[in-house]
XYZ file of C-alpha atoms in Angstrom:
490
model
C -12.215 6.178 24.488
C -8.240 6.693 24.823
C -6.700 7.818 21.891
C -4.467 4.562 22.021
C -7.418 2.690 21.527
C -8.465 4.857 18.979
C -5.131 4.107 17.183
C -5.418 0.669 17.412
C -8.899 0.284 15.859
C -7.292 2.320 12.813
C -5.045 0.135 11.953
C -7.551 -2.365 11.210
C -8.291 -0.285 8.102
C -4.649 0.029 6.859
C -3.639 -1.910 4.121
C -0.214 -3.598 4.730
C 2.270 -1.160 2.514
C 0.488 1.739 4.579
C 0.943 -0.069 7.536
C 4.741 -0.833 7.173
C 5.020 2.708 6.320
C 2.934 3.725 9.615
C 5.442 1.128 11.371
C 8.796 3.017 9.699
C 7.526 6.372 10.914
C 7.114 4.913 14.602
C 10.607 3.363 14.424
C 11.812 6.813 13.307
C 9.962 8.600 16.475
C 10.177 6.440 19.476
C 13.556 5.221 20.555
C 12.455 2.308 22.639
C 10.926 0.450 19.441
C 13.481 -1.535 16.976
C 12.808 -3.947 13.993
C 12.862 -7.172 14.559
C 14.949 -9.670 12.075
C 13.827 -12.756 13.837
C 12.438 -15.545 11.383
C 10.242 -17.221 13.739
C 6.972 -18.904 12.482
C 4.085 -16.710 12.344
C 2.321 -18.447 15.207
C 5.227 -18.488 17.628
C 5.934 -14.597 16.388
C 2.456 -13.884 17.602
C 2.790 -15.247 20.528
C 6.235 -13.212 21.189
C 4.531 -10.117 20.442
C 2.114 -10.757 22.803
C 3.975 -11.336 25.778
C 6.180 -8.593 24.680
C 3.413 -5.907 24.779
C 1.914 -7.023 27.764
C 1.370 -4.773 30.790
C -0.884 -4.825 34.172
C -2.980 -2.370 32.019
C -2.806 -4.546 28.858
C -3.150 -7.965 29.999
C -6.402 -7.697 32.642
C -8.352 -6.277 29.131
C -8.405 -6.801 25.107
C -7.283 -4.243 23.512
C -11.275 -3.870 22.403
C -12.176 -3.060 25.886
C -12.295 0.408 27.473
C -11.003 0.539 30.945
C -12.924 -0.905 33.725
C -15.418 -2.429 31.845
C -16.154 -6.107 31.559
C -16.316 -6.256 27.835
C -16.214 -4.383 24.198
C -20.005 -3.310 24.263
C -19.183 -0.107 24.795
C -16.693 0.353 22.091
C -18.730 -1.049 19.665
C -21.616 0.866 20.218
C -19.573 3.759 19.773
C -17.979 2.109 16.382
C -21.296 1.455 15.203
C -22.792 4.362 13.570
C -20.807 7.413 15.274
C -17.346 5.895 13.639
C -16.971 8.598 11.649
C -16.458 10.926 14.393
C -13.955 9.155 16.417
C -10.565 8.456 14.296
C -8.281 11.838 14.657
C -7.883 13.038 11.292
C -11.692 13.635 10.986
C -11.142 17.155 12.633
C -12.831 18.241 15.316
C -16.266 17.261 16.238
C -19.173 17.718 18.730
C -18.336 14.157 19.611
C -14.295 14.800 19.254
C -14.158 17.614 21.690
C -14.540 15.057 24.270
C -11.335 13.647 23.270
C -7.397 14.359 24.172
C -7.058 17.551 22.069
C -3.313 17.050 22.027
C -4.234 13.950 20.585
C -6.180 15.214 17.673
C -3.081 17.268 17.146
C -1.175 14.681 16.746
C 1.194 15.685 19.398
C 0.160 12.628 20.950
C 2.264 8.824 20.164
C -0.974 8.309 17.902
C 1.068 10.899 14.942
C 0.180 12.650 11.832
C 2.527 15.701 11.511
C 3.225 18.813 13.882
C 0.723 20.725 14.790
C 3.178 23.912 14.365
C 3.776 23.436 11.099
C 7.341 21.839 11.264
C 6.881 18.811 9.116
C 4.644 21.046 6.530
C 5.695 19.422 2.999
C 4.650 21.243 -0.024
C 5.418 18.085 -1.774
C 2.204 16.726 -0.378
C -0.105 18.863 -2.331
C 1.860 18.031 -5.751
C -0.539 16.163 -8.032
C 1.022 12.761 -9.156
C 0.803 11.380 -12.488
C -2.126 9.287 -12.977
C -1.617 6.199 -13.787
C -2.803 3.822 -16.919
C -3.735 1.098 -14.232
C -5.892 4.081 -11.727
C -7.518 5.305 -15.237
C -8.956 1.843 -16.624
C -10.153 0.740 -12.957
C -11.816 4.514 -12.395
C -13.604 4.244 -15.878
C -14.721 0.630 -15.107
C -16.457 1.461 -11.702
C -18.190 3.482 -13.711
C -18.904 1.127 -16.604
C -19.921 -1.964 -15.085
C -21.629 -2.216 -11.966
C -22.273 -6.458 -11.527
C -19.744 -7.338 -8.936
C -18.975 -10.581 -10.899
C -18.135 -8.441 -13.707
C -16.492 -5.759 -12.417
C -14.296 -8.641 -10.320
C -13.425 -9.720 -13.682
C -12.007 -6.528 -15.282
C -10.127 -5.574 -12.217
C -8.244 -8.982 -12.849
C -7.401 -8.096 -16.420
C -6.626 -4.224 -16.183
C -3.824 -6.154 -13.809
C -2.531 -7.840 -16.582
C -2.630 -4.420 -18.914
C 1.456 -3.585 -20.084
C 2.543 -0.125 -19.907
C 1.875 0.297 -23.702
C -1.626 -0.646 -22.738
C -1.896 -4.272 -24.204
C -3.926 -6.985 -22.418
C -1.374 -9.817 -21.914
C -3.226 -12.372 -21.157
C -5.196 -15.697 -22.026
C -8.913 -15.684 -22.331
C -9.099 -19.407 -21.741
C -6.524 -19.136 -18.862
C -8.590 -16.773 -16.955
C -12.071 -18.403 -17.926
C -10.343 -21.545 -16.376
C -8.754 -19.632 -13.099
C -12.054 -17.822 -12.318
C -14.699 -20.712 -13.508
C -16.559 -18.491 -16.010
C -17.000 -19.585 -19.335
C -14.944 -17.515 -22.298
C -17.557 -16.048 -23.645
C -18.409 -14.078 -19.987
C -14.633 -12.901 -20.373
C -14.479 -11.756 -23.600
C -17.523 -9.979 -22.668
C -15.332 -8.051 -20.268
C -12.302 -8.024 -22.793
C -15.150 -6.221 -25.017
C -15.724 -3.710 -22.434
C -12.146 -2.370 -21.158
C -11.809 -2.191 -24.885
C -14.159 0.905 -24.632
C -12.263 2.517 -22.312
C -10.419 5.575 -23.112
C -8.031 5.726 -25.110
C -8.859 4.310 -28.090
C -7.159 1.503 -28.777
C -6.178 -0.037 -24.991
C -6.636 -3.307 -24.078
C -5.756 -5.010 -27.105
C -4.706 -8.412 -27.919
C -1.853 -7.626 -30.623
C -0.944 -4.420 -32.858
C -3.721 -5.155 -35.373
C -6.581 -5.342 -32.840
C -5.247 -1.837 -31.517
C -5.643 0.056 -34.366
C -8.794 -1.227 -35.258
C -10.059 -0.413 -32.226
C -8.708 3.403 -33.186
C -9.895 3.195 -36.762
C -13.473 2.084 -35.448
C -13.176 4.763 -32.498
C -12.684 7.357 -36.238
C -15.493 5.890 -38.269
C -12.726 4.369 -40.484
C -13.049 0.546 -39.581
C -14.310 -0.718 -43.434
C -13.441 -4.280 -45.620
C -10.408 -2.476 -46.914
C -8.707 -1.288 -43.607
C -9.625 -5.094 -42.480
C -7.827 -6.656 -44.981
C -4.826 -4.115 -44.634
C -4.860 -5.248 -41.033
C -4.942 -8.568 -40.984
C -1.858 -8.550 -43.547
C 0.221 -5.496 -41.722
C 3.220 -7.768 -41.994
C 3.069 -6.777 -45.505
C 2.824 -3.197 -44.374
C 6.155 -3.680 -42.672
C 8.198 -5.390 -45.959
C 6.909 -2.905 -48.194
C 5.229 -5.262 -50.191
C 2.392 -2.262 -51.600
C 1.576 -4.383 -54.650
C 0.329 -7.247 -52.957
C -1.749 -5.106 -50.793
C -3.477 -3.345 -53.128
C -4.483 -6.784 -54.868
C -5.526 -8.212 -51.151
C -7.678 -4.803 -50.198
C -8.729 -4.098 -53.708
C -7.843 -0.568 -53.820
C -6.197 1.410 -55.826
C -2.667 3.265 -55.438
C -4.120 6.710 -54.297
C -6.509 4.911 -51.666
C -3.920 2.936 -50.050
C -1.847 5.692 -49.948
C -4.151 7.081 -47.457
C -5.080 4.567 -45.995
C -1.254 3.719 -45.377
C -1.085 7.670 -43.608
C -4.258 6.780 -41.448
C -2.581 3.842 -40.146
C 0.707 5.970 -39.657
C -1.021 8.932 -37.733
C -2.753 5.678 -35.210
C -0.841 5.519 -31.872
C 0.835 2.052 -31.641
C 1.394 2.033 -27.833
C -1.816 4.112 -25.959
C -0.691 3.001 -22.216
C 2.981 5.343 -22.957
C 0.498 8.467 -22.534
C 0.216 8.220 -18.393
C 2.744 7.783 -15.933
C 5.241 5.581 -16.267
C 5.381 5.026 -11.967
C 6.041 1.688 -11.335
C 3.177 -0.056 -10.787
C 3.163 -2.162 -7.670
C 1.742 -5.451 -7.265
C -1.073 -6.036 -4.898
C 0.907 -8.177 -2.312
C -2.097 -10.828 -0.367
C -2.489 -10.437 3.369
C -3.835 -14.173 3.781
C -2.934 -17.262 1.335
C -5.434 -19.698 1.062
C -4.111 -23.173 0.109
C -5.932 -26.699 -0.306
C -5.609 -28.791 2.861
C -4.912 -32.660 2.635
C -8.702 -33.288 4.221
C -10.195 -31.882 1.573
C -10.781 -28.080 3.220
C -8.375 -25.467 3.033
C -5.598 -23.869 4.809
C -5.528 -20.406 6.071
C -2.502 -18.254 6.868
C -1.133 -14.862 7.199
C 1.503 -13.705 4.501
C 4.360 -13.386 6.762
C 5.736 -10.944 4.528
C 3.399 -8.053 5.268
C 3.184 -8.357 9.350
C 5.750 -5.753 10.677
C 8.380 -7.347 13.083
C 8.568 -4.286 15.756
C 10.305 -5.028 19.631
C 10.269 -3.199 22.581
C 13.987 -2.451 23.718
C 13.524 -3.061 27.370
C 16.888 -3.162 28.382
C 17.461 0.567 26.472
C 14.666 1.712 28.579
C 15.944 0.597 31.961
C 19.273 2.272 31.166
C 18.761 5.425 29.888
C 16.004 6.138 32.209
C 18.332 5.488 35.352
C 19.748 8.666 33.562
C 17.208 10.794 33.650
C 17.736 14.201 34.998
C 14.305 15.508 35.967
C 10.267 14.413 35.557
C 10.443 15.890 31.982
C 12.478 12.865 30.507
C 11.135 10.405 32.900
C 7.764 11.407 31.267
C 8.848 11.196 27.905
C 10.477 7.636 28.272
C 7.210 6.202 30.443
C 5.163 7.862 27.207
C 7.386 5.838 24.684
C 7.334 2.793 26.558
C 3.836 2.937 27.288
C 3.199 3.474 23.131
C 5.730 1.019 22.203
C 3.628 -1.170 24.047
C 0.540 -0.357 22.794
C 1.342 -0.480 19.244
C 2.998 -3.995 19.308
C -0.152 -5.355 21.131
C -2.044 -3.319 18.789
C -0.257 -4.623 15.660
C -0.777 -8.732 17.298
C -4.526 -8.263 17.789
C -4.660 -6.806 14.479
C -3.460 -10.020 12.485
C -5.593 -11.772 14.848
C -8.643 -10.452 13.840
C -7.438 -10.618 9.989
C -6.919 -14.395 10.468
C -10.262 -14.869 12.657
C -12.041 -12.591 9.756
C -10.461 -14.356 6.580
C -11.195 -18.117 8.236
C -14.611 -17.082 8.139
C -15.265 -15.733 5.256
C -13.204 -19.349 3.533
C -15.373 -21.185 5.591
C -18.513 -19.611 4.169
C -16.945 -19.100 0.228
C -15.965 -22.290 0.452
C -18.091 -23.334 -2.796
C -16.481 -20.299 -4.908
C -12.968 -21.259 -4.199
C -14.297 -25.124 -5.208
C -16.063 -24.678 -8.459
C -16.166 -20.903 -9.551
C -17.564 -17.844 -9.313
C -21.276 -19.072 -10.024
C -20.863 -21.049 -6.789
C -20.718 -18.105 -4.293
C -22.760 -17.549 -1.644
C -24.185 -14.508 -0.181
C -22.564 -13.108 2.512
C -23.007 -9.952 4.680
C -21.117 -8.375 7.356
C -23.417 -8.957 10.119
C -23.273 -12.821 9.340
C -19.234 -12.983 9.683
C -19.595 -11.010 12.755
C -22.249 -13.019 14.162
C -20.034 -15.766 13.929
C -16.976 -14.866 15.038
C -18.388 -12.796 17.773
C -17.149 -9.004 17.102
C -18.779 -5.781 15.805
C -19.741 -5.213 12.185
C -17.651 -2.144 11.677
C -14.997 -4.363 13.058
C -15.467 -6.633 10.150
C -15.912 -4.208 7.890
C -12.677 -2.378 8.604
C -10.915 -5.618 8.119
C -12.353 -6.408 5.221
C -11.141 -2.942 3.884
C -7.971 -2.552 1.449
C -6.753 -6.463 2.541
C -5.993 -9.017 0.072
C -6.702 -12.957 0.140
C -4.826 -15.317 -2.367
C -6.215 -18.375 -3.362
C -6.238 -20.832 -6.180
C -9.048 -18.699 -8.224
C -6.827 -15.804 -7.671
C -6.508 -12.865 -5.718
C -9.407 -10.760 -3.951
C -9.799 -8.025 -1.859
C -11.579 -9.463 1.249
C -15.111 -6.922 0.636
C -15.266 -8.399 -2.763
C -16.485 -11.613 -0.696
C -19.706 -9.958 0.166
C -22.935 -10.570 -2.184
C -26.404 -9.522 -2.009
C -28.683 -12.760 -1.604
C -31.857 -13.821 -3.181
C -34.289 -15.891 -1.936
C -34.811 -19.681 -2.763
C -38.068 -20.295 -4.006
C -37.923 -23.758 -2.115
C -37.342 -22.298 1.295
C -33.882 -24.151 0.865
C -30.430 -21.861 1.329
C -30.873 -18.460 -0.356
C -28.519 -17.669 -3.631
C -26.251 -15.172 -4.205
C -26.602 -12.170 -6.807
C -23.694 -12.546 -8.698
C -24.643 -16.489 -9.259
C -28.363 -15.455 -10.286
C -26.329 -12.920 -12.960
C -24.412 -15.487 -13.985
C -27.389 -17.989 -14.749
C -28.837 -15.596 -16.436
C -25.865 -14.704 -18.538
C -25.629 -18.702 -19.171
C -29.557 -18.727 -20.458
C -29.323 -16.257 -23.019
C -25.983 -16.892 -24.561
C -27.881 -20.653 -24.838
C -30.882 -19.350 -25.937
C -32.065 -20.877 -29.593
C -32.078 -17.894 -32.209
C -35.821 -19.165 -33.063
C -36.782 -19.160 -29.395
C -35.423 -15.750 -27.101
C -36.252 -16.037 -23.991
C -38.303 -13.008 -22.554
C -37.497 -11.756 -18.749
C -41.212 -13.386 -18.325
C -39.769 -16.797 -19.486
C -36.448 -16.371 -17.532
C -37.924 -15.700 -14.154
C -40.081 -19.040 -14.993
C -36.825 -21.475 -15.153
C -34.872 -19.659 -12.729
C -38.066 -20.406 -10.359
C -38.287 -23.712 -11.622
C -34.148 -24.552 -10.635
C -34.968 -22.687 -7.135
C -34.152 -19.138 -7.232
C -37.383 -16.729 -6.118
C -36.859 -13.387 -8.439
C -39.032 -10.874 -9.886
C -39.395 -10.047 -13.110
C -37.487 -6.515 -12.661
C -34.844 -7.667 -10.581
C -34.482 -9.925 -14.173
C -34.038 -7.017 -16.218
C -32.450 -5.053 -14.192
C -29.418 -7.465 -13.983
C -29.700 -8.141 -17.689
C -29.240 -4.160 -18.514
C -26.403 -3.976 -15.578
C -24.635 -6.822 -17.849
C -25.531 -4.535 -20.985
C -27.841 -7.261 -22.167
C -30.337 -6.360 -25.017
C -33.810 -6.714 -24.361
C -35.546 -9.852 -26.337
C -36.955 -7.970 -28.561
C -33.634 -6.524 -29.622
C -31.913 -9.967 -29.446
C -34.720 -11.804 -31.647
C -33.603 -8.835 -34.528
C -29.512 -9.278 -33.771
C -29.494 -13.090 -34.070
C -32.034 -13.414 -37.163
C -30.326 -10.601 -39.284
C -27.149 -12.617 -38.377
C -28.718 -15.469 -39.376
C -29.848 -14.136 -43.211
């Protein structure tokens, strides 16, 4: 395996602001390449690229296909099992000693910095500042492990300020995402847990309650001074004390616990700009019914190959050292723009798929997708599932429901207890979630009497699998549920 081919298969796995910034450093290092300002469609840019990039070397194979042989089998064997051992930055290996050492180096067109030490950048082992965003999403990896779920919060940490308020609309995202209000205020309930005390709040009130409850100090008096802080703000202390029935020395304090509360919990991380996850496919509704399928022209790097630079400055090359150096740039520059074609390529092909097979999700909501699984896409579309799977990694699709990373796609399946199509877990989570938030406060349903009508509407699961989702969606037992709903009822 050349270490060009290498290269290309990595940049499968690049998202598209580390792949523009791959792209910058090339345009930096290899004279023959130049940025293209064309505005051609993406289709007809494609096609440019292609003919652009190709070579005798390049156009008798894919860029999949190791020299000589009639096909990718090869390559994907070796990308199977063993990939962790082929991309350069791994270090050496039993299996990597095979390989260009100069290439491991990065002396090679394939980069990373100098071997001698020459680009060495002591800014690169500077920690940054973490940011509010990074914090809530590490915590809720942690905190919530149903996909469904976890798809949720990502969505609404998104919409978290820098002071750490949640500025958004339950109902609006209920409606975007086809869940039902409760399911996101579930969430809502959730992030609200996170540290610090006090983020993801709806309004000034609900922060400091969250504090106050975080301190033990969340009673009918600090209520009532909460929901009337406006009076807090005129001054208006008599009317206070009348509406929280206290007296002057206990709203004092309660006045200095509300004073010594942080009003803004986000302003404690970095303040780094947080960048907006830009989509590397946009899904739209077609006219028939289906939908339509494109790359976001925005994030595809627009790189040439200055032929006519090449054929003059290499009639002015003084001996085999520079002749070598501009055949090794020209033969790169080539590489990576065919590299950088097949790559949306196989993004499109991948993406089409994966629409094609979510197409009930993006219809009617989350409780509508399917399971899916690598081999399945790849199956289809006829490539390797590491292939897939680096595709799938750190790439974005937009569509009407919002916007996904590509992996989030793929869903565990259970069985149909008809021997029809199987269902996916997140939809079995979310009937589940449906049957106990309708469950009659005289009648809780027991995982027994769950796995009974989820068998009866079709879906094949055991009685653990049951409670095992139910405690993943932090779910009390019946037992626990019969107590909550009839002390709320007395």
């Amino acid at each position: 395996m050349t270490p060009q081919l290498m290269q290309a298969i990595k940049l499968l796995q690049l998202s598209n602001m580390d792949l523009l910034s791959y792209v910058d450093s090339e345009l930096e290092r290899n004279p023959l390449l130049e940025s293209s300002e064309a505005q051609d469609s993406a289709a007809n840019e494609l096609d440019d690229r292609a003919e652009i990039a190709a070579s005798p070397a390049a156009e008798s194979a894919d860029w999949l296909t190791t020299d000589g042989a009639p096909s990718g089998e090869s390559v994907n064997n070796a990308l199977d099992t063993e990939i962790d051992n082929v991309f350069p930055e791994d270090g050496p290996t039993e299996r990597g000693t095979e390989l260009d050492a100069g290439a491991l180096a990065g002396e090679s067109w394939s980069g990373g910095g100098s071997s001698s030490g020459e680009d060495y950048n002591l800014e690169a082992f500077v920690a940054g500042e973490l940011s509010l965003h990074d914090h809530l999403s590490e915590q809720l990896v942690l905190a919530v492990a149903d996909p469904i779920l976890r798809l949720i919060g990502q969505d609404l940490i998104d919409a978290v300020d820098e002071a750490g308020y949640l500025r958004i609309e339950a109902d609006q995202v209920a409606e975007r995402l086809g869940v039902s209000v409760d399911v996101i205020e579930q969430v809502v309930s959730i992030l609200q847990s996170f540290e610090p005390a006090g983020i993801c709040a709806r309004n000034l009130a609900e922060c400091l309650a969250l504090q106050l409850k975080e301190k033990n100090r969340f009673d009918p008096a600090m209520a009532a001074l909460l929901d009337n802080i406006e009076l807090l703000a005129r001054r208006d202390l008599p009317q206070l004390r009348r509406l929280c029935k206290v007296d002057d020395e206990d709203l004092t304090e309660m006045i200095h616990e509300i004073l010594a509360l942080n009003p803004k919990p986000g302003n404690a991380f970095g303040h780094t700009v947080v960048q907006p996850v830009v989509p590397d496919v946009i899904v739209t509704p077609a006219s028939d019914g289906g939908w339509t399928v494109e790359l976001n022209s925005e994030t595809l790097p627009r790189v040439l190959v200055n032929q006519s630079y090449y054929a003059a400055v290499s009639k002015t090359a003084r001996d085999d050292t520079e002749k070598a150096y501009l055949s090794e740039c020209l033969q790169t520059a080539n590489w990576l723009v065919k590299s950088l074609d097949q790559r949306a390529r196989t993004i499109l092909k991948v993406s089409s798929e994966i629409v094609r097979q979510q197409d009930a999700f993006l219809t009617y909501g989350v409780e509508y997708l399917r399971p899916l699984n690598l081999r399945m896409v790849a199956e289809v579309i006829g490539m390797h599932e590491s292939t897939v799977s680096r595709v799938t990694s750190n790439k974005y699709m937009a569509t009407s429901r919002g916007i996904f990373e590509l992996k989030y796609f793929f869903t565990s399946s259970i069985a149909s207890s008809e021997g029809g199509d199987a269902h996916s877990a997140e939809s079995v989570r979310h009937k589940i979630k449906q049957m106990i938030d309708a469950e009659d406060p005289n009648d809780i349903l027991s995982d027994d009497a769950i796995v009974k009508a989820l068998k009866d509407s079709g879906v094949d699961i055991a009685r653990r699998t049951v409670a095992k989702y139910r405690e993943a969606m932090r779910i009390a037992s019946s037992v626990q549920r019969r107590r909550q709903k009839q002390a709320m009822l007395a």
